Short mmCIF file of C-alpha atoms in Angstrom, two decimals:
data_model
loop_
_atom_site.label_atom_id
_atom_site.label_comp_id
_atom_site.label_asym_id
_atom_site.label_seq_id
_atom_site.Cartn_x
_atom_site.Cartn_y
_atom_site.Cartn_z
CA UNK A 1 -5.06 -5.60 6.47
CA UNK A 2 -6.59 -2.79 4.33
CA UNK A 3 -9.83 -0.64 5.24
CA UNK A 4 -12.99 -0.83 3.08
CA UNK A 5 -12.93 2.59 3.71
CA UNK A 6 -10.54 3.37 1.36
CA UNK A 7 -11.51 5.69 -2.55
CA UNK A 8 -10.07 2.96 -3.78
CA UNK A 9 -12.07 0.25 -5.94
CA UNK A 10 -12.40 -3.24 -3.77
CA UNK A 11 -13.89 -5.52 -6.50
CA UNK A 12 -12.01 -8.47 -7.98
CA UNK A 13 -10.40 -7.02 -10.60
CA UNK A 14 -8.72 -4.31 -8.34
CA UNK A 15 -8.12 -6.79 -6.08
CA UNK A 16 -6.08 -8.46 -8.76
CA UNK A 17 -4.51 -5.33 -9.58
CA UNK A 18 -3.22 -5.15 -5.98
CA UNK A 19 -2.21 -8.48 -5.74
CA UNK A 20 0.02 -8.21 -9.30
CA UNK A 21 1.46 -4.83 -8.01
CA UNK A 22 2.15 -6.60 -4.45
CA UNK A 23 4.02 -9.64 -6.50
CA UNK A 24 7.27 -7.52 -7.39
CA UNK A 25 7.74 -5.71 -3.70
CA UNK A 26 9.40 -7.03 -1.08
CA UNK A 27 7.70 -8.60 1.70
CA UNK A 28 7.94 -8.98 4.95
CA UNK A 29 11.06 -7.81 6.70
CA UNK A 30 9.72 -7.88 10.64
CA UNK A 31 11.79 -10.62 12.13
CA UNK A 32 9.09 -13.39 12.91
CA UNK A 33 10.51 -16.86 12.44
CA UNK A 34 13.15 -15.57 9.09
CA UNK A 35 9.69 -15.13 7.00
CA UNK A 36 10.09 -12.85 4.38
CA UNK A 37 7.06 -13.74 2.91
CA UNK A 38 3.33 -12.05 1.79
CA UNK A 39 0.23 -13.79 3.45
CA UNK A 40 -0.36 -15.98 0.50
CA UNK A 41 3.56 -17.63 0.58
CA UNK A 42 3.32 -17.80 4.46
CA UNK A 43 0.08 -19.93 4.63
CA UNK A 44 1.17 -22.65 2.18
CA UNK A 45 4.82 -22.81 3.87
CA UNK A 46 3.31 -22.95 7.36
CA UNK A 47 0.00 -25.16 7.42
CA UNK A 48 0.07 -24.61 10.77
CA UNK A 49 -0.39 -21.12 11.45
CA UNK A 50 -3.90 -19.59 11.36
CA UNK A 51 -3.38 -16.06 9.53
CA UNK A 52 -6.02 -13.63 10.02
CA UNK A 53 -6.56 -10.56 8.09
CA UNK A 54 -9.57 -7.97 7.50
CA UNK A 55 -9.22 -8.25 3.59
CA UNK A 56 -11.08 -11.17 1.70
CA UNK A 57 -7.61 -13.19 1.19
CA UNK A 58 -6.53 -17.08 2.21
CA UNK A 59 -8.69 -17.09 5.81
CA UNK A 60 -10.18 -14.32 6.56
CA UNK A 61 -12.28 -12.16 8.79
CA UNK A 62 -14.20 -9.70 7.02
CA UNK A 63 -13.63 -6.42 9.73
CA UNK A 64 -13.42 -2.78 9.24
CA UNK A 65 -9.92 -2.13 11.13
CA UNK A 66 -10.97 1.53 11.81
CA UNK A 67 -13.83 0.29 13.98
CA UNK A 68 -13.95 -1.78 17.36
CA UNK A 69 -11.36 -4.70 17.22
CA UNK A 70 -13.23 -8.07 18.15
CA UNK A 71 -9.60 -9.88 18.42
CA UNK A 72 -8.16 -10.72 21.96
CA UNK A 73 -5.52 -9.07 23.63
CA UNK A 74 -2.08 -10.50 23.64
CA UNK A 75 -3.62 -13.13 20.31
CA UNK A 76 -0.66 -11.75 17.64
CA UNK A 77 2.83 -12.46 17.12
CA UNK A 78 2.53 -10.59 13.95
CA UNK A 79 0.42 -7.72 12.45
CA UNK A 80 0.61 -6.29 8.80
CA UNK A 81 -0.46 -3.15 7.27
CA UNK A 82 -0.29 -2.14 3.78
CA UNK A 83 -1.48 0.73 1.55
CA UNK A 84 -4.11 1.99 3.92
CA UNK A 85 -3.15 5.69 2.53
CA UNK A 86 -6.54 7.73 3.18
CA UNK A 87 -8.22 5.00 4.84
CA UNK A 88 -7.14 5.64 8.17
CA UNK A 89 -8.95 8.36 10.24
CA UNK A 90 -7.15 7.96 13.53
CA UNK A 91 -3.99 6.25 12.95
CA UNK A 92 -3.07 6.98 16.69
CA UNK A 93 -6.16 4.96 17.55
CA UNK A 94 -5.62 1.82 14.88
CA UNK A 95 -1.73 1.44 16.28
CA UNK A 96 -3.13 1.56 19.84
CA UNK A 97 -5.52 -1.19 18.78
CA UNK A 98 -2.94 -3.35 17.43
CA UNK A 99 -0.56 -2.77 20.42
CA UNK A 100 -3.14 -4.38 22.28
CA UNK A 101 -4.21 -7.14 20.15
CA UNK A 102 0.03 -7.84 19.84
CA UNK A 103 1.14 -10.41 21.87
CA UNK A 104 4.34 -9.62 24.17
CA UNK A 105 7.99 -9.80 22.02
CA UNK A 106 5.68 -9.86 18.83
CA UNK A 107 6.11 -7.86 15.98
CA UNK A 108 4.02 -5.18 13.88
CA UNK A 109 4.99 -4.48 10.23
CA UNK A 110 3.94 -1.32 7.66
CA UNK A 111 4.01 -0.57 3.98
CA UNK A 112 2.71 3.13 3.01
CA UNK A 113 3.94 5.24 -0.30
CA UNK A 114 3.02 8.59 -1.13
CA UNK A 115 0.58 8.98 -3.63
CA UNK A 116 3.08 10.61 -6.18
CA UNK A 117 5.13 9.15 -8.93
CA UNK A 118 8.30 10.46 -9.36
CA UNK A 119 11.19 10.23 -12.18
CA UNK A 120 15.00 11.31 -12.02
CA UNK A 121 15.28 12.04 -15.50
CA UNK A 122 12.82 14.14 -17.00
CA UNK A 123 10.84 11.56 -18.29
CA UNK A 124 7.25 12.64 -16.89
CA UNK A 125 6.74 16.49 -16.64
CA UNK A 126 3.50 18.04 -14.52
CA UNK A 127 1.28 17.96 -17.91
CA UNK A 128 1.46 14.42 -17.94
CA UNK A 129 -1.02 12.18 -16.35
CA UNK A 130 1.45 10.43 -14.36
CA UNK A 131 3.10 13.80 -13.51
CA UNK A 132 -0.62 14.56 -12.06
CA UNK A 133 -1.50 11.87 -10.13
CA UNK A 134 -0.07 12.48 -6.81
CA UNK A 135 -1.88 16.01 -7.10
CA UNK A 136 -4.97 14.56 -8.02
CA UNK A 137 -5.33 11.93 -5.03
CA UNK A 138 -3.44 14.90 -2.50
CA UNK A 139 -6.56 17.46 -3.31
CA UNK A 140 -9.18 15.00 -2.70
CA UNK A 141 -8.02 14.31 0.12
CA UNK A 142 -7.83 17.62 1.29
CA UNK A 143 -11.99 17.91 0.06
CA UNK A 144 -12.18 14.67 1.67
CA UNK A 145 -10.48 15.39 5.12
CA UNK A 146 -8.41 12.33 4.48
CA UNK A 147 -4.72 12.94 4.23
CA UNK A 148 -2.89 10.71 1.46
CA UNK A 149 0.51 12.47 2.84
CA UNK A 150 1.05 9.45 5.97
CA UNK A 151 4.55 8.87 3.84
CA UNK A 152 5.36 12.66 3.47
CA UNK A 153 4.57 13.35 7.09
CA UNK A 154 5.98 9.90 9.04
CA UNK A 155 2.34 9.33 10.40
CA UNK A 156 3.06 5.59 11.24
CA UNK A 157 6.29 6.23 12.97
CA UNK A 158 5.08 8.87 15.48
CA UNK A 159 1.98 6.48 16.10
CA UNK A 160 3.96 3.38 16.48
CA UNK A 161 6.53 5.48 19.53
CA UNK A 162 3.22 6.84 21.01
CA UNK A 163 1.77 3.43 21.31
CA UNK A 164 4.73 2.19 23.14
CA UNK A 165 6.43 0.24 20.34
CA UNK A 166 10.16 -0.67 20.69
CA UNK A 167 13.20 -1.20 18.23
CA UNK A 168 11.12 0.99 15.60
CA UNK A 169 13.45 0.33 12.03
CA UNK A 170 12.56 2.22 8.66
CA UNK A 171 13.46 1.39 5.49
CA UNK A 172 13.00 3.18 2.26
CA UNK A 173 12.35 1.26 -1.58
CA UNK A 174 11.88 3.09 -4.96
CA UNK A 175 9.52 0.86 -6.66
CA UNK A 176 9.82 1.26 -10.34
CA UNK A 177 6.52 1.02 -13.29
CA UNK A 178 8.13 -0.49 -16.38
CA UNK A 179 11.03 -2.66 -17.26
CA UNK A 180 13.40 0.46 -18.25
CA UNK A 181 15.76 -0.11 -14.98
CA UNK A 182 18.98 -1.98 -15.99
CA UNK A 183 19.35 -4.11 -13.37
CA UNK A 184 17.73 -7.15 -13.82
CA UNK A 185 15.65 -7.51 -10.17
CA UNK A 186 14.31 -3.95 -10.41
CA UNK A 187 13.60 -4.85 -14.35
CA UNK A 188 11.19 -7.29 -13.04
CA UNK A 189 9.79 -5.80 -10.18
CA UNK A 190 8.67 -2.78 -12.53
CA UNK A 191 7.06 -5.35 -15.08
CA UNK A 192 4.82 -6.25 -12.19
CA UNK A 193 4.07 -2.83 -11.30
CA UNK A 194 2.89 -2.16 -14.50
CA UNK A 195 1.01 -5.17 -14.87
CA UNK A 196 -0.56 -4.28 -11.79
CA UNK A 197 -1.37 -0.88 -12.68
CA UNK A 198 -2.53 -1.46 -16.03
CA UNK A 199 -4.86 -4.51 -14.46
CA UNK A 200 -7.06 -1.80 -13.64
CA UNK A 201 -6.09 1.92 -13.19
CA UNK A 202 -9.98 2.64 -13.25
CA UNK A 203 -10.07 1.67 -9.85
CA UNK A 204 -7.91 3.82 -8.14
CA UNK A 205 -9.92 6.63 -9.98
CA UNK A 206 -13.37 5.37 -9.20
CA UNK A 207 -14.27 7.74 -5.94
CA UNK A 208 -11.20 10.52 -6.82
CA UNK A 209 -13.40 11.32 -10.04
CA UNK A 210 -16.80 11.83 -8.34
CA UNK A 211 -15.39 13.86 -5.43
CA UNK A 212 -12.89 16.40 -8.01
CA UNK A 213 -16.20 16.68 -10.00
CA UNK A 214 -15.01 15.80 -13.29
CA UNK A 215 -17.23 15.53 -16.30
CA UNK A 216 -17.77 12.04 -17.94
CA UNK A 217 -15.92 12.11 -20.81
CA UNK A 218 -12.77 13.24 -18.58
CA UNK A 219 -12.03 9.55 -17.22
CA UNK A 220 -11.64 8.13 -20.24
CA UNK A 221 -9.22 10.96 -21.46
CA UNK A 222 -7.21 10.68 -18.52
CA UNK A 223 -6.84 6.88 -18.48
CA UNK A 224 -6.00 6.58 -22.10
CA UNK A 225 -2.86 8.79 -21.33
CA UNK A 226 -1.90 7.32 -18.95
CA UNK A 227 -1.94 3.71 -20.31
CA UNK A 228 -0.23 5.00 -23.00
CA UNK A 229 2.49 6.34 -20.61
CA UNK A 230 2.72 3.31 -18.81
CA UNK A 231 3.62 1.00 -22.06
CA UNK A 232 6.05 3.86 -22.59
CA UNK A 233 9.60 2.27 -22.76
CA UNK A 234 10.77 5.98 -22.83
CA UNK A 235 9.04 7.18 -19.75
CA UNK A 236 10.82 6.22 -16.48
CA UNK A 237 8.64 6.48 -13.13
CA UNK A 238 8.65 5.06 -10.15
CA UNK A 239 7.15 5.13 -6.62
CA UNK A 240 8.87 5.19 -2.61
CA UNK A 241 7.53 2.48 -0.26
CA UNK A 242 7.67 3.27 3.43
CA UNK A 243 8.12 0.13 5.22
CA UNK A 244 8.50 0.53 9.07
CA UNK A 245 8.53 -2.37 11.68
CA UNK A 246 8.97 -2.30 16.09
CA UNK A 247 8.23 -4.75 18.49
CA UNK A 248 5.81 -4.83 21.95
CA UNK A 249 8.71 -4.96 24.70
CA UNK A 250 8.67 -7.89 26.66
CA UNK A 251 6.82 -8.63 29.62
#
């Protein structure tokens, strides 16, 4: 699920973005059935499930996942969240929600990153638009009252062990942008990343702009260095991923 709620852009063509960016990550690692698999993959493997999400993907229910749930109680085996970053007012409230809509033994899976890109060599230094990206999307949030620190601050944890969850396990990824990691799986991963980004990096900037006040001919300033950093084979950046998963004990 992701919130329409989000700064983010929600047309097609971020949608694609997300999807590319998405391709490269690893999936699901909540241990329902041995899947391993994003939405897409698990509805043509298993014609027989019904997946439901609130995002306009495979079959789906068009919701906003900050307001009331419609679903019945006890209906999942498995729920899946992923980059909701700032679009999550009460995360408290949303776990609660899926607690209850989480059928006994089932399981409840999420994928946050900071809103930073980081680098371990030097590569990207604070003047560079990648080195001010994470700062960019932290202060709006501040102007926004939306915090895009739920990585930084292990939001989902504390609201998963409030709402009861069991057998809570965290794992964290470095997702790298480019294909300037060695090893050949990460080499790929951060071809999609790129991709992804490059797709359409006006979209993540579409709100953040309007909010941070920035004349027009700022956007286009910005963007252009940062594409150009992006087909970069000499800058090396990457993101974290956050993935937690718990179960609903037993009845």
């Amino acid at each position: 699920m992701r919130s329409h709620l989000s700064r983010f852009a929600n047309d097609e063509n971020f949608q694609e973005s997300m999807d590319i960016t998405h391709l490269g990550n690893v999936r699901l690692l909540a241990l329902i059935k041995s899947t391993r698999k994003h939405g897409k993959d698990f509805a043509n493997e298993h014609p027989e499930a019904i997946i439901i999400g609130t995002d306009p993907n495979i079959r789906f229910e068009i919701e906003d996942c900050t307001g009331p749930w419609t679903f019945e109680p006890n209906s999942f085996d498995y729920i899946h969240m992923r980059f909701l970053l700032d679009s999550i007012d009460d995360w408290g409230l949303l776990i609660r929600r899926e607690f209850e809509a989480c059928e006994s033994g089932g399981y409840i899976e999420s994928f946050e990153p900071p809103s930073y890109l980081e680098n371990e060599d030097g590569s990207v230094t604070d003047t560079m638009a990648m080195g001010q990206w994470g700062k960019l999307f932290t202060e709006d949030g501040c102007k926004m009252g939306r915090s895009f620190e739920v990585y930084q601050q292990g939001t989902v944890r504390a609201a998963l062990k409030a709402a009861a969850f069991v057998d809570i396990y965290e794992q964290d990824f470095k997702a790298p942008i480019g294909g300037w990691p060695k090893d050949a799986y990460r080499k790929q991963i951060g071809e999609f990343t790129r991709i992804g980004f490059l797709q359409d990096p006006e979209g993540y900037l579409v709100f953040l702009v309007h909010t941070m006040g920035w004349k027009r001919e700022q956007t286009p300033v910005f963007l252009a260095h940062l594409k150009r950093e992006l087909r970069s084979p000499k800058v090396h950046t990457f993101y974290r991923q956050k993935v937690l998963w718990a179960s609903k004990p037993e009845a």
